[in-house]
mmCIF file of C-alpha atoms in Angstrom:
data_model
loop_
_atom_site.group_PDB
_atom_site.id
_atom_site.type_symbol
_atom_site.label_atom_id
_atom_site.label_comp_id
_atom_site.label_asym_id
_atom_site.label_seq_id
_atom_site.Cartn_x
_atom_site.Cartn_y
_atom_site.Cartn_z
ATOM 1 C CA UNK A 1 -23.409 13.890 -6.057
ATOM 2 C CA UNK A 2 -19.776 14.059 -6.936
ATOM 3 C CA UNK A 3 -19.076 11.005 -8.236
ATOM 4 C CA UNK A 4 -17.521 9.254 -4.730
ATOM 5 C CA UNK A 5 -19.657 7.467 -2.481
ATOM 6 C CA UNK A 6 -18.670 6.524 1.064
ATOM 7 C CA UNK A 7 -20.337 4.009 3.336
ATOM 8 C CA UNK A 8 -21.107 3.754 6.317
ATOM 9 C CA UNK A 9 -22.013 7.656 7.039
ATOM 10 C CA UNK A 10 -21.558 7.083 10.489
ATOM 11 C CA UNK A 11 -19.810 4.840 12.238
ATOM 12 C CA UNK A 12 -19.210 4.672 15.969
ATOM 13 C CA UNK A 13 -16.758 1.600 18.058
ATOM 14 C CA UNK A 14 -15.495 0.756 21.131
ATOM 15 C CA UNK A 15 -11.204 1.006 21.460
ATOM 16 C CA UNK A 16 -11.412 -2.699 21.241
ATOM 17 C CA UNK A 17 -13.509 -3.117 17.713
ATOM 18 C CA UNK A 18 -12.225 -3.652 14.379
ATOM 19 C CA UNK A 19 -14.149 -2.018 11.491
ATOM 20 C CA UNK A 20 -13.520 -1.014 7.332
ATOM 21 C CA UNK A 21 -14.752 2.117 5.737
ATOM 22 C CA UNK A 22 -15.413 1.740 1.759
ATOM 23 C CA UNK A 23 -15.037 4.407 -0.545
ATOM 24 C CA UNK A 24 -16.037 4.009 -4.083
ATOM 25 C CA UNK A 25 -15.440 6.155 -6.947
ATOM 26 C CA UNK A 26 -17.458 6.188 -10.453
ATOM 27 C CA UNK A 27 -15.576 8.927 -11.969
ATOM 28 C CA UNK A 28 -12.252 6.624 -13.761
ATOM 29 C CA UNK A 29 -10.145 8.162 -11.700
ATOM 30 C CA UNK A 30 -6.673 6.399 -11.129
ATOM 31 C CA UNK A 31 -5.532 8.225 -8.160
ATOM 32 C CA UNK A 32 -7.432 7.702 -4.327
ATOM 33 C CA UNK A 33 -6.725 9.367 -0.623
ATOM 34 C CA UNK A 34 -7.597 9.305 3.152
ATOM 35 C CA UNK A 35 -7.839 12.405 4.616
ATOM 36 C CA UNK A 36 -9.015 12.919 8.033
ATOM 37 C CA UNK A 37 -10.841 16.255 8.988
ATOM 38 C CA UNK A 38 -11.000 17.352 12.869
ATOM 39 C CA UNK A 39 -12.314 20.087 14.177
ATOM 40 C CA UNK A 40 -10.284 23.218 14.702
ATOM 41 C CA UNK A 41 -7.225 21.533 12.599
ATOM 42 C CA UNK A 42 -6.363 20.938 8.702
ATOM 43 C CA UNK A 43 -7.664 18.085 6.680
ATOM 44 C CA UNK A 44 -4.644 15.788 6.798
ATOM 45 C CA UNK A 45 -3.817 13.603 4.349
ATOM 46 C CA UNK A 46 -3.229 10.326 5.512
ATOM 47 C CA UNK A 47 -3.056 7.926 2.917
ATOM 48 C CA UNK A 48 -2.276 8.093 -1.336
ATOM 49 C CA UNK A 49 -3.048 5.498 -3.917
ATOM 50 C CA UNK A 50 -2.149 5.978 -7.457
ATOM 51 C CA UNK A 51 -3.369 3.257 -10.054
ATOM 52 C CA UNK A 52 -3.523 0.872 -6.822
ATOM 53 C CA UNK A 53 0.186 1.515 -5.527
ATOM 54 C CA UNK A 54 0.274 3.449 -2.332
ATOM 55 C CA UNK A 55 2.758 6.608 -2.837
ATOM 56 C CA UNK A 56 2.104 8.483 0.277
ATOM 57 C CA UNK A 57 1.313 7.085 3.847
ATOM 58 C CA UNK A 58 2.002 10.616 5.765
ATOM 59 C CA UNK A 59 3.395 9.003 9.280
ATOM 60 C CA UNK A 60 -0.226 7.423 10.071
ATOM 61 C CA UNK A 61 -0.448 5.121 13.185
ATOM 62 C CA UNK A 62 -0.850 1.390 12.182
ATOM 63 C CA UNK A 63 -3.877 1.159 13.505
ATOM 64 C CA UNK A 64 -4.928 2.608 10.448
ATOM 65 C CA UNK A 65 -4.553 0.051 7.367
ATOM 66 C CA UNK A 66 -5.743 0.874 3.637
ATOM 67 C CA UNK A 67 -6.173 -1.134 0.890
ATOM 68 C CA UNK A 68 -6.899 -0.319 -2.773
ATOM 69 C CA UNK A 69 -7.987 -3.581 -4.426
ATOM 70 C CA UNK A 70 -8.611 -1.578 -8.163
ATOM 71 C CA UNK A 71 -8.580 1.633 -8.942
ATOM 72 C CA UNK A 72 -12.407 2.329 -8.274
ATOM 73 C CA UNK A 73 -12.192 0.823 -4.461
ATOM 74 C CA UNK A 74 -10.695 2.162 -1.204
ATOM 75 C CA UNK A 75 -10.708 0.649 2.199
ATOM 76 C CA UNK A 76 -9.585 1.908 5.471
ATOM 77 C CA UNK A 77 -9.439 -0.783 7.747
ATOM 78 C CA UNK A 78 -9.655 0.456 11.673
ATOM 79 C CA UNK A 79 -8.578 -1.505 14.835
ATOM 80 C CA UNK A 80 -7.856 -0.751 18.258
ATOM 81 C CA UNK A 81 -8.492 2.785 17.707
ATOM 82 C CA UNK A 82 -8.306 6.055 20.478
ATOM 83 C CA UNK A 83 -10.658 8.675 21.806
ATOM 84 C CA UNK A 84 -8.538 11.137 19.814
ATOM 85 C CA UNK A 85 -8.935 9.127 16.278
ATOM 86 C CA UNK A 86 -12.785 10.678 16.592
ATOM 87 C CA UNK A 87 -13.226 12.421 13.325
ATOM 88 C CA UNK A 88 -14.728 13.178 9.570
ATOM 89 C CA UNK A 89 -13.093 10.757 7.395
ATOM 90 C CA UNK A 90 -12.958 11.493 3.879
ATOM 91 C CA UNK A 91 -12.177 9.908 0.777
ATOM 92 C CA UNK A 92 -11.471 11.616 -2.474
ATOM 93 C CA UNK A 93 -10.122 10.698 -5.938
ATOM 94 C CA UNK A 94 -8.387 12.657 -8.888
ATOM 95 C CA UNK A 95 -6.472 11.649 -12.093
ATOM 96 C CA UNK A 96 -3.087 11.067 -11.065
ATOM 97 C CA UNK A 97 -0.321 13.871 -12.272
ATOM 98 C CA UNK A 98 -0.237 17.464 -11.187
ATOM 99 C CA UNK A 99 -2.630 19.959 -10.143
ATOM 100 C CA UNK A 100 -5.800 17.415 -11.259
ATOM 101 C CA UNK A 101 -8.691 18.657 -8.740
ATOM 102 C CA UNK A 102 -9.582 16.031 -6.201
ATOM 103 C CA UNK A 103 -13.578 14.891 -5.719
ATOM 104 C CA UNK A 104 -14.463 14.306 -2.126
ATOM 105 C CA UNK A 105 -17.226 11.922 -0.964
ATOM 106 C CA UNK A 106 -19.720 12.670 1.919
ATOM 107 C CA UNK A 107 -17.538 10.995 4.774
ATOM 108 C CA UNK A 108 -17.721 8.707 7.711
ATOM 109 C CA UNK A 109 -18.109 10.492 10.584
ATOM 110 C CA UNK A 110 -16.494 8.044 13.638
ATOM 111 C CA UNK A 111 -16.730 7.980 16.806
ATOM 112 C CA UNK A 112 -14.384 6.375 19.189
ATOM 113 C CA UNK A 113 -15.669 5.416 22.729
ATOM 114 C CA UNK B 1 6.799 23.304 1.322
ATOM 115 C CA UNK B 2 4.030 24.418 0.079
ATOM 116 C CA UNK B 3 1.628 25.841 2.550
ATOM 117 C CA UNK B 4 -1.711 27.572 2.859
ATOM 118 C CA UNK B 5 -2.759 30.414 5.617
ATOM 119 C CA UNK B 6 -6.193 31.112 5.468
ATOM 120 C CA UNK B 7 -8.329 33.727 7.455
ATOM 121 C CA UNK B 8 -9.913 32.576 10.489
ATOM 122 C CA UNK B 9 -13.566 32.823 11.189
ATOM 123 C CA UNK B 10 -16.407 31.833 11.987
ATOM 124 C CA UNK B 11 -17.728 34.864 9.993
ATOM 125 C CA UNK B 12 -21.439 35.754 10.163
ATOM 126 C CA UNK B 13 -22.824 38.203 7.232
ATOM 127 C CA UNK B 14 -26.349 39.323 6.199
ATOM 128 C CA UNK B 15 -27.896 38.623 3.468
ATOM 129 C CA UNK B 16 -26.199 40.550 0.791
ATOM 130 C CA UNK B 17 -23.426 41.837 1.944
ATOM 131 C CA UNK B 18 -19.686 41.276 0.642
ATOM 132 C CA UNK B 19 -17.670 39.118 1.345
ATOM 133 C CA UNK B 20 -13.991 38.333 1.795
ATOM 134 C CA UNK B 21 -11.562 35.280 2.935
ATOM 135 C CA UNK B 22 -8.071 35.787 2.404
ATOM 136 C CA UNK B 23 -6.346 33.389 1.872
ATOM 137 C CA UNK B 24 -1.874 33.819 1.550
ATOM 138 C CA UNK B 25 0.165 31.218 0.052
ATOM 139 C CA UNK B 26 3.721 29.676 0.479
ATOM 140 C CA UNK B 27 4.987 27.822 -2.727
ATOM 141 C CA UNK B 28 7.724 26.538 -4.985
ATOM 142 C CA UNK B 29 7.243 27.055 -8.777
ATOM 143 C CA UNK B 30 3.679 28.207 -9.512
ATOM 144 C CA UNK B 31 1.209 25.379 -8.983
ATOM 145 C CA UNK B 32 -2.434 25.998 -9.668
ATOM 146 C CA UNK B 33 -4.203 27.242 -6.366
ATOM 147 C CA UNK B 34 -8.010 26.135 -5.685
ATOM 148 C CA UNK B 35 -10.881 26.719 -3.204
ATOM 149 C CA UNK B 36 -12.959 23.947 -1.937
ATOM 150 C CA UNK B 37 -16.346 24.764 -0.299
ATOM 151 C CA UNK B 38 -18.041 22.228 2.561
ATOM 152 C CA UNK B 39 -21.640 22.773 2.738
ATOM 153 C CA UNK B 40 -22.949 20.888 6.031
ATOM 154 C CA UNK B 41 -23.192 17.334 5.703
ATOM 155 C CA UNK B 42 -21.025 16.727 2.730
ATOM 156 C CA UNK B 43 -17.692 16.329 1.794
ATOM 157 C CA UNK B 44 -15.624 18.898 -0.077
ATOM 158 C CA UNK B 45 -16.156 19.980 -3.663
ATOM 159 C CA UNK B 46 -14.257 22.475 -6.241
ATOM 160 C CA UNK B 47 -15.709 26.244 -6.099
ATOM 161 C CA UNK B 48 -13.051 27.693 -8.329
ATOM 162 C CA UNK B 49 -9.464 27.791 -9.112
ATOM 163 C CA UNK B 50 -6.949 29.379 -11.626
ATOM 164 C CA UNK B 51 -4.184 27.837 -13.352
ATOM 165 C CA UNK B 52 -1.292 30.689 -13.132
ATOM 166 C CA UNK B 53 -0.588 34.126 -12.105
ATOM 167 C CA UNK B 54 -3.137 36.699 -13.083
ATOM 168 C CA UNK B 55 -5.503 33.816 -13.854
ATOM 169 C CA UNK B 56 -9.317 35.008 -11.962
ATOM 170 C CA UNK B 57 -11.440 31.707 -11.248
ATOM 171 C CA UNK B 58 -14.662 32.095 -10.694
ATOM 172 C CA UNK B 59 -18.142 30.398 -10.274
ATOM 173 C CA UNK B 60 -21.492 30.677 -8.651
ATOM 174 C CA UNK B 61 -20.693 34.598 -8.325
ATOM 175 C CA UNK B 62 -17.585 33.606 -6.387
ATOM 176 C CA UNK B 63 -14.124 35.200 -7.448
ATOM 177 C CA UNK B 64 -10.569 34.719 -6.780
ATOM 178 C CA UNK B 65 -7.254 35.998 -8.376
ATOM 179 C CA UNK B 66 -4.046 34.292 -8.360
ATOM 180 C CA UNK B 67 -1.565 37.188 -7.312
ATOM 181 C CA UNK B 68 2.133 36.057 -7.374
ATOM 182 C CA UNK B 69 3.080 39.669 -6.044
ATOM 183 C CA UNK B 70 1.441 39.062 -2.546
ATOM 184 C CA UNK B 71 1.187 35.515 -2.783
ATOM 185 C CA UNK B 72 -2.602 35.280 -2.675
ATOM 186 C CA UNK B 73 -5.613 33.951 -3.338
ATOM 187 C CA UNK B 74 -8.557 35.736 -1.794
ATOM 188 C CA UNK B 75 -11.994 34.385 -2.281
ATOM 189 C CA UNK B 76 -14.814 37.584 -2.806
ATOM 190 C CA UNK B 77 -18.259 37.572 -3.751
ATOM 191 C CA UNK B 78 -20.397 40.633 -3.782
ATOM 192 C CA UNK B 79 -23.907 39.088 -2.321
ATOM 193 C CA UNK B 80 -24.171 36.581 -0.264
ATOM 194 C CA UNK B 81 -26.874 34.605 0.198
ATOM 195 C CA UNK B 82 -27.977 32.286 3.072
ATOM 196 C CA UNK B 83 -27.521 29.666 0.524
ATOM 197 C CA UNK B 84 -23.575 30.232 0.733
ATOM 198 C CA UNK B 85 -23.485 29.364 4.503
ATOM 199 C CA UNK B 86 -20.772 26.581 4.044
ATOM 200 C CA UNK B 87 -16.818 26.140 5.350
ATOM 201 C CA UNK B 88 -14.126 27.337 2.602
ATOM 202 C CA UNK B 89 -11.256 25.726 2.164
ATOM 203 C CA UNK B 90 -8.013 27.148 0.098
ATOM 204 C CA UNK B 91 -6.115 24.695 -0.889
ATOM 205 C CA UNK B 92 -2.821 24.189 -3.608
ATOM 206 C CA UNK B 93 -0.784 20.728 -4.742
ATOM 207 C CA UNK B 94 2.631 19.931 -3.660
ATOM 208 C CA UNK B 95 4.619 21.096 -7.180
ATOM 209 C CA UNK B 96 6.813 17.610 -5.980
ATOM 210 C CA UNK B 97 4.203 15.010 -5.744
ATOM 211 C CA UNK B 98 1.182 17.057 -7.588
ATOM 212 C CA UNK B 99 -1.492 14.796 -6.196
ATOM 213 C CA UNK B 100 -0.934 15.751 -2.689
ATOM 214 C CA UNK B 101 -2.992 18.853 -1.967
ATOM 215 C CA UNK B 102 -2.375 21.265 1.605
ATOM 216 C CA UNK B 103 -5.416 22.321 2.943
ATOM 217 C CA UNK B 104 -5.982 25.743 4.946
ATOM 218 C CA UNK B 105 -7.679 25.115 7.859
ATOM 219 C CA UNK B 106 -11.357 26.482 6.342
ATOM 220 C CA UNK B 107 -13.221 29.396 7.378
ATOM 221 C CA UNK B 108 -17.190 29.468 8.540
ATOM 222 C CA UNK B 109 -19.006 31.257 6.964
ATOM 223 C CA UNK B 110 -22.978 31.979 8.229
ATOM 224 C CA UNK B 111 -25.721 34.378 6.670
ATOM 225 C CA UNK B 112 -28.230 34.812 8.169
ATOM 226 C CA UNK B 113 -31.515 36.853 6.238
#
């Protein structure tokens, strides 16, 4: 257990759906992130939250929409998703400021159809 | 930027024997460099790291050595067991943003008794 639990584990939608994964840390962290993990590729970052401003959104397609009500909660809200959007995704929080090691939850693995 | 370039695998080892992933880096200033281990199932968590140059980080009988001559950070251990079958990640911050990690793209690892 690392502090940052993910739900739902699995998750898989049609191109038409619209789902949310929820991340939720226990840790007081102040700092949250999307990062999507495919195979064969590096774990992008997608999205950055620190103390519930968003400081990094690394050229993600709108189809992908966070939100970071408090500092403990993270949301990625998913519509009208691709084949290609198939992935791990994980969540992860830190302390904000340099070099502060990031805890990863378990992931939502997603599958597009 | 900073960037990591990390050994490809898979790599498959018996029980015991030593290993090795190498692991180069491309930075400005001298962030802290980590490595991240996946075991199957989970999300990413901290195996070591080390704070500046010279600095070993170890854990779990896993070793690593921040060398700012060749600009790397290679992970050894001298046993491995089956338990160690997991993906490794190297990973170091942006020194801009601090909070935004680069990820190598992970490397395999299998042991088999």
């Amino acid at each position: 257990e690392t502090g940052v639990t993910q739900t739902p584990r699995h998750l898989v939608m049609g191109m038409t759906n619209k789902k949310s994964l929820k991340c939720e840390q226990h840790l007081g962290h102040n700092a949250m992130y999307w990062y999507k993990q495919s195979a064969k590729k590096p774990l992008e970052l997608m999205f950055v939250y620190n103390f519930k401003e968003q400081t990094e959104n690394n050229s993600v397609p709108s189809r992908f929409s966070p939100e970071c009500p408090n500092s403990s909660h993270l949301f990625l809200h998913l519509h009208t998703l691709q084949p290609e959007d198939s992935a791990l995704y994980l969540c992860a929080s830190s302390q904000s400021g340099h070099y502060n090691e990031q805890f990863f939850g378990p992931g939502t693995r997603l599958t597009v159809l | 930027g900073n960037s990591v370039t990390q050994m490809e695998g898979p790599v498959t080892l018996s029980e015991e024997a030593f290993l090795t992933i190498n692991c180069t880096y491309t930075a400005t200033g001298y962030p802290s460099l980590f490595w991240y281990v996946q075991y199957p199932g989970e999300g990413l968590q901290l195996l070591l790291k080390a704070t500046k140059a010279d600095d070993k980080g170890s854990n779990k009988g896993f070793e690593a050595t921040y060398r700012k001559e060749t600009t790397s950070f290679h992970l050894e251990k001298g046993s491995v067991q089956v338990s160690d079958s997991a993906v490794y990640f190297c990973a170091l911050p942006s020194t801009l943003t601090g909070n935004q990690f680069y990820f190598g793209t992970g490397t395999s690892l299998t042991v088999i008794p």
